[in-house]
Coordinates of C-alpha atoms in Angstrom, one line a residue:
M239 CA 21.6 -27.5 -13.5
S240 CA 23.8 -28.8 -16.3
D241 CA 22.4 -27.2 -19.4
K242 CA 21.8 -23.5 -19.5
L243 CA 18.2 -22.6 -20.1
T244 CA 17.6 -19.4 -22.3
Y245 CA 14.3 -17.3 -22.2
S246 CA 13.3 -14.5 -24.3
Y247 CA 13.3 -11.6 -22.0
F248 CA 10.9 -8.5 -22.1
P249 CA 12.4 -6.0 -19.6
G250 CA 9.9 -3.1 -20.3
C251 CA 10.7 0.6 -20.0
T252 CA 10.9 1.2 -16.4
L253 CA 13.6 -1.4 -15.9
K254 CA 15.7 0.7 -18.3
N255 CA 15.5 3.8 -16.1
K256 CA 13.8 4.1 -12.5
A257 CA 13.9 0.3 -11.8
I258 CA 17.2 -0.6 -13.4
E259 CA 18.2 -2.4 -10.3
L260 CA 15.3 -4.8 -10.6
D261 CA 16.7 -5.7 -14.0
A262 CA 20.5 -5.9 -13.1
Y263 CA 20.1 -8.0 -9.9
A264 CA 17.7 -10.4 -11.8
R265 CA 20.1 -11.0 -14.7
A266 CA 23.0 -11.7 -12.5
S267 CA 20.7 -14.1 -10.3
A268 CA 19.7 -16.0 -13.5
Q269 CA 23.3 -16.5 -14.4
A270 CA 24.0 -17.9 -10.9
L271 CA 21.1 -20.2 -11.2
G272 CA 21.9 -21.6 -14.7
F273 CA 19.7 -19.7 -17.0
E274 CA 19.9 -16.6 -19.2
L275 CA 17.6 -13.8 -20.0
Q276 CA 17.9 -13.0 -23.6
E277 CA 16.6 -9.5 -24.3
I278 CA 14.3 -9.2 -27.3
Q279 CA 15.7 -6.9 -29.9
D280 CA 13.7 -3.8 -30.7
W281 CA 11.0 -4.3 -28.1
Q282 CA 8.6 -1.6 -27.6
C283 CA 6.6 -0.4 -24.6
C284 CA 3.7 -2.7 -23.6
G285 CA 1.6 0.4 -22.5
G286 CA 1.9 -0.3 -18.8
V287 CA -2.0 -1.0 -18.6
Y288 CA -4.0 -3.6 -20.5
P289 CA -6.5 -2.0 -22.8
M290 CA -9.8 -3.2 -21.6
S291 CA -11.7 -2.2 -24.9
S292 CA -11.9 -4.9 -27.4
K293 CA -11.8 -2.3 -30.1
E294 CA -8.4 -1.1 -28.8
I295 CA -5.9 -3.1 -31.0
A296 CA -3.0 -0.7 -31.7
A297 CA -1.9 -0.6 -28.1
K298 CA -1.7 -4.4 -28.1
L299 CA 0.6 -4.6 -31.0
P300 CA 3.9 -4.3 -29.1
S301 CA 3.0 -7.1 -26.8
V302 CA 2.0 -9.2 -29.8
R303 CA 5.2 -8.5 -31.5
A304 CA 7.2 -9.4 -28.4
L305 CA 5.2 -12.7 -28.1
A306 CA 5.7 -13.6 -31.8
D307 CA 9.3 -12.9 -31.5
A308 CA 9.7 -15.4 -28.4
R309 CA 7.8 -17.9 -30.4
D310 CA 10.0 -17.5 -33.4
H311 CA 13.1 -18.2 -31.1
N312 CA 11.4 -21.1 -29.7
Q313 CA 11.6 -19.8 -26.2
N314 CA 9.1 -18.8 -23.4
L315 CA 8.8 -15.1 -22.6
V316 CA 10.0 -14.0 -19.2
T317 CA 9.4 -10.7 -17.6
L318 CA 10.0 -9.0 -14.1
C319 CA 7.8 -6.0 -14.0
S320 CA 4.4 -6.7 -12.6
A321 CA 2.7 -4.4 -15.1
C322 CA 4.6 -5.8 -18.2
Y323 CA 3.6 -9.4 -17.0
N324 CA -0.1 -8.4 -16.7
V325 CA -0.1 -6.9 -20.1
L326 CA 1.6 -9.6 -21.9
K327 CA -0.3 -12.3 -20.2
Q328 CA -3.6 -10.8 -21.0
T329 CA -2.6 -9.9 -24.5
N330 CA -1.6 -13.5 -25.1
E331 CA -4.9 -14.8 -23.8
A332 CA -6.8 -12.4 -26.2
M333 CA -4.7 -13.8 -29.0
I334 CA -6.0 -17.3 -28.3
N335 CA -9.6 -16.7 -27.3
D336 CA -10.7 -13.2 -28.7
E337 CA -11.5 -13.6 -32.3
N338 CA -11.9 -9.8 -32.8
T339 CA -8.2 -9.4 -31.4
I340 CA -6.8 -12.1 -33.4
L341 CA -8.3 -10.9 -36.6
K342 CA -7.5 -7.2 -36.3
A343 CA -4.1 -7.6 -34.8
N344 CA -3.0 -10.0 -37.3
N345 CA -4.3 -7.9 -40.1
Y346 CA -2.1 -5.0 -38.8
L347 CA 0.8 -7.2 -38.4
K348 CA 0.7 -8.7 -42.1
Q349 CA 3.0 -5.9 -43.3
D350 CA 5.6 -7.2 -40.9
N351 CA 5.1 -10.8 -42.1
I352 CA 4.0 -11.7 -38.6
E353 CA 0.9 -13.9 -37.7
Y354 CA 0.3 -15.0 -34.1
H355 CA -2.1 -17.1 -32.3
G356 CA -1.0 -17.3 -28.7
E357 CA 1.7 -19.9 -29.1
T358 CA 4.2 -18.4 -26.5
K359 CA 4.1 -19.2 -22.8
V360 CA 4.5 -16.1 -20.6
L361 CA 6.3 -16.5 -17.4
H362 CA 7.4 -14.3 -14.6
F363 CA 10.7 -14.7 -13.2
L364 CA 9.4 -15.9 -9.9
E365 CA 7.6 -18.6 -11.9
V366 CA 10.8 -19.7 -13.4
L367 CA 12.3 -19.9 -9.9
R368 CA 9.3 -22.0 -8.7
D369 CA 8.3 -24.2 -11.6
V370 CA 11.6 -24.7 -13.5
I371 CA 14.5 -24.1 -11.1
G372 CA 12.7 -25.3 -8.0
W373 CA 12.8 -23.8 -4.6
D374 CA 15.2 -26.7 -3.3
N375 CA 17.7 -25.7 -6.1
V376 CA 17.5 -22.0 -5.2
K377 CA 18.0 -22.8 -1.5
A378 CA 21.1 -25.0 -2.6
A379 CA 22.5 -22.1 -4.5
V380 CA 22.2 -19.7 -1.6
K381 CA 25.7 -18.5 -0.2
N382 CA 24.4 -15.8 2.1
P383 CA 21.3 -17.1 3.8
L384 CA 19.2 -14.1 5.0
K385 CA 18.6 -15.6 8.4
G386 CA 16.7 -13.4 11.0
K387 CA 15.1 -11.2 8.4
K388 CA 11.4 -10.9 8.8
I389 CA 10.1 -10.0 5.3
G390 CA 6.7 -9.3 4.1
A391 CA 5.8 -10.0 0.5
Y392 CA 3.8 -7.3 -1.4
Y393 CA 2.0 -8.7 -4.4
G394 CA -0.3 -5.9 -5.3
C395 CA -2.9 -6.4 -8.1
L396 CA -1.2 -7.0 -11.3
L397 CA 0.5 -10.4 -10.7
L398 CA -2.6 -11.9 -9.5
R399 CA -5.6 -10.4 -11.4
P400 CA -7.5 -11.4 -13.3
G401 CA -6.9 -14.8 -11.7
N402 CA -8.4 -16.7 -14.4
V403 CA -6.0 -15.3 -16.7
M404 CA -2.9 -14.7 -14.8
Q405 CA -2.8 -18.0 -13.1
F406 CA 0.2 -16.9 -11.2
D407 CA -0.9 -17.9 -7.8
D408 CA -4.0 -18.0 -5.6
P409 CA -5.2 -14.4 -6.0
E410 CA -6.7 -14.6 -2.4
N411 CA -4.0 -16.4 -0.6
P412 CA -0.8 -16.4 -2.7
Q413 CA 2.4 -18.3 -1.5
I414 CA 5.0 -17.9 -4.2
I415 CA 6.8 -14.9 -2.7
E416 CA 6.7 -16.3 0.6
D417 CA 8.2 -19.5 -0.7
F418 CA 10.9 -17.4 -2.4
I419 CA 11.6 -15.7 1.1
K420 CA 11.9 -19.2 2.8
A421 CA 14.3 -20.4 0.0
I422 CA 16.7 -17.5 0.6
G423 CA 16.9 -18.3 4.3
A424 CA 14.6 -15.4 5.7
T425 CA 11.2 -15.6 7.4
P426 CA 8.1 -14.6 5.6
V427 CA 5.5 -12.5 7.4
I428 CA 1.9 -13.0 6.2
Y429 CA -0.3 -10.0 6.6
A430 CA -3.7 -9.1 5.3
Q431 CA -2.8 -6.3 3.0
R432 CA -0.2 -8.1 0.9
N433 CA -2.5 -8.6 -2.2
E434 CA -4.3 -5.2 -1.9
C435 CA -4.0 -2.4 -4.4
C436 CA -1.6 0.4 -3.6
G437 CA -3.6 3.0 -5.5
A438 CA -1.7 2.4 -8.7
Y439 CA -2.1 5.2 -11.3
T440 CA -4.6 7.1 -9.2
M441 CA -1.7 9.0 -8.0
F442 CA -1.9 11.2 -11.1
E443 CA -5.5 12.3 -10.4
D444 CA -6.0 12.0 -6.6
P445 CA -2.7 11.4 -4.5
S446 CA -4.9 11.0 -1.5
I447 CA -5.8 7.4 -2.7
P448 CA -2.5 5.9 -2.8
Q449 CA -1.7 7.7 0.4
K450 CA -4.5 6.1 2.2
R451 CA -3.9 2.7 0.5
T452 CA -0.1 2.6 1.1
K453 CA -0.6 3.7 4.8
A454 CA -2.9 0.6 5.4
I455 CA -0.4 -1.6 3.7
L456 CA 2.6 -0.6 5.6
S457 CA 0.8 -0.4 8.9
N458 CA -0.6 -3.9 8.6
A459 CA 2.8 -5.3 7.5
E460 CA 4.4 -3.6 10.6
D461 CA 1.8 -4.7 12.9
F462 CA 2.5 -8.3 11.9
G463 CA 6.3 -7.8 12.5
A464 CA 7.7 -7.2 9.0
E465 CA 11.1 -5.5 8.9
L466 CA 11.1 -5.1 5.0
L467 CA 8.8 -5.5 2.2
V468 CA 9.7 -7.1 -1.2
T469 CA 7.9 -6.5 -4.5
S470 CA 8.2 -6.9 -8.2
C471 CA 6.2 -3.9 -9.2
P472 CA 7.9 -0.5 -9.9
L473 CA 4.9 1.4 -9.4
C474 CA 4.0 -0.3 -6.2
R475 CA 7.4 0.3 -4.9
Y476 CA 7.1 4.1 -5.9
N477 CA 3.7 4.5 -4.2
L478 CA 4.9 2.7 -1.0
I479 CA 8.1 4.7 -0.8
K480 CA 6.7 8.1 -1.7
N481 CA 4.0 7.8 0.9
K482 CA 5.5 5.9 3.8
K483 CA 6.0 9.0 6.0
D484 CA 6.3 7.7 9.5
S485 CA 6.8 3.9 8.4
K486 CA 10.3 2.5 9.0
L487 CA 9.8 -0.2 6.5
D488 CA 12.0 -0.1 3.5
V489 CA 10.6 -1.6 0.1
I490 CA 13.0 -3.3 -2.3
Y491 CA 12.8 -5.5 -5.3
F492 CA 12.8 -9.3 -4.5
S493 CA 15.7 -9.6 -7.2
E494 CA 18.0 -7.5 -4.8
L495 CA 17.4 -10.0 -2.1
L496 CA 18.0 -13.0 -4.4
A497 CA 21.3 -11.4 -5.6
E498 CA 22.3 -10.8 -1.9
A499 CA 21.5 -14.5 -1.0
L500 CA 23.3 -15.9 -4.0
G501 CA 26.5 -13.7 -3.4
V502 CA 26.3 -11.7 -6.6
K503 CA 24.8 -8.5 -5.1
E504 CA 28.1 -6.5 -4.5
S505 CA 29.3 -7.1 -8.1
V506 CA 26.1 -5.9 -9.5
L507 CA 26.2 -2.9 -7.2
A508 CA 29.7 -2.2 -8.3
S509 CA 28.6 -2.3 -12.0
L510 CA 25.6 0.0 -11.2
N511 CA 27.8 2.5 -9.5
K512 CA 30.3 2.6 -12.3
K513 CA 27.5 3.2 -14.8
E514 CA 26.3 6.1 -12.6
V515 CA 29.8 7.5 -12.6
V516 CA 30.4 7.2 -16.4
N517 CA 26.9 8.8 -17.1
A518 CA 27.3 11.7 -14.5

């Protein structure tokens, strides 16, 4: 693509610590594909979970500020983390259709001279690949096609639900990550548990729930021939890896596979290793 596209970028907290590789591989891949992720200055944590109570306004304000910042830069807002995407997308929907949220949020934000009414479009990085770059262009940019790799997509809950708000893909039969896997030269493995919950935050109260859920997910993926699972959710990855026990399946971020296919993984890995040495 000739003209570089620039998106406002909301990394979220986890991509600054436990999931730093999800962020680093995506940034490098974006550059290789001709677009840039311009991190929002002074962003705050989205909260990780969308507040279901209509009376809970304060927890939504960091997301509204990020959305307003993207609007003020005349840019769409991109994120990578499934949880951040879910919170930002649902908050944006509320700032369009929920009069209570609109009124109270804007009353709070008057002191910062901010007024927002849902003008920003929220995109997941994968949506940029599908809807803007296009799978054919991704495929054309691949230098190291991952031929022979049988990869299962793990969507989890947050990318897909609630379906009428997220509109990321068909919540019952999603295809976007499978199409991504095809574009980088690998073979997608379709299995029944790919859009089922991993147990999420129940790990804090009852670890047996994610243990049971992740066992079902991993066993199902292996039964259908998957050699690897990819996800965009740090919490899902954590639960799957922590509870995999006898499973041989590795679980990695989709951005790492993209960086590998585009030929930029090694440079990113070297940079990450250098940072670890400096911070040691």
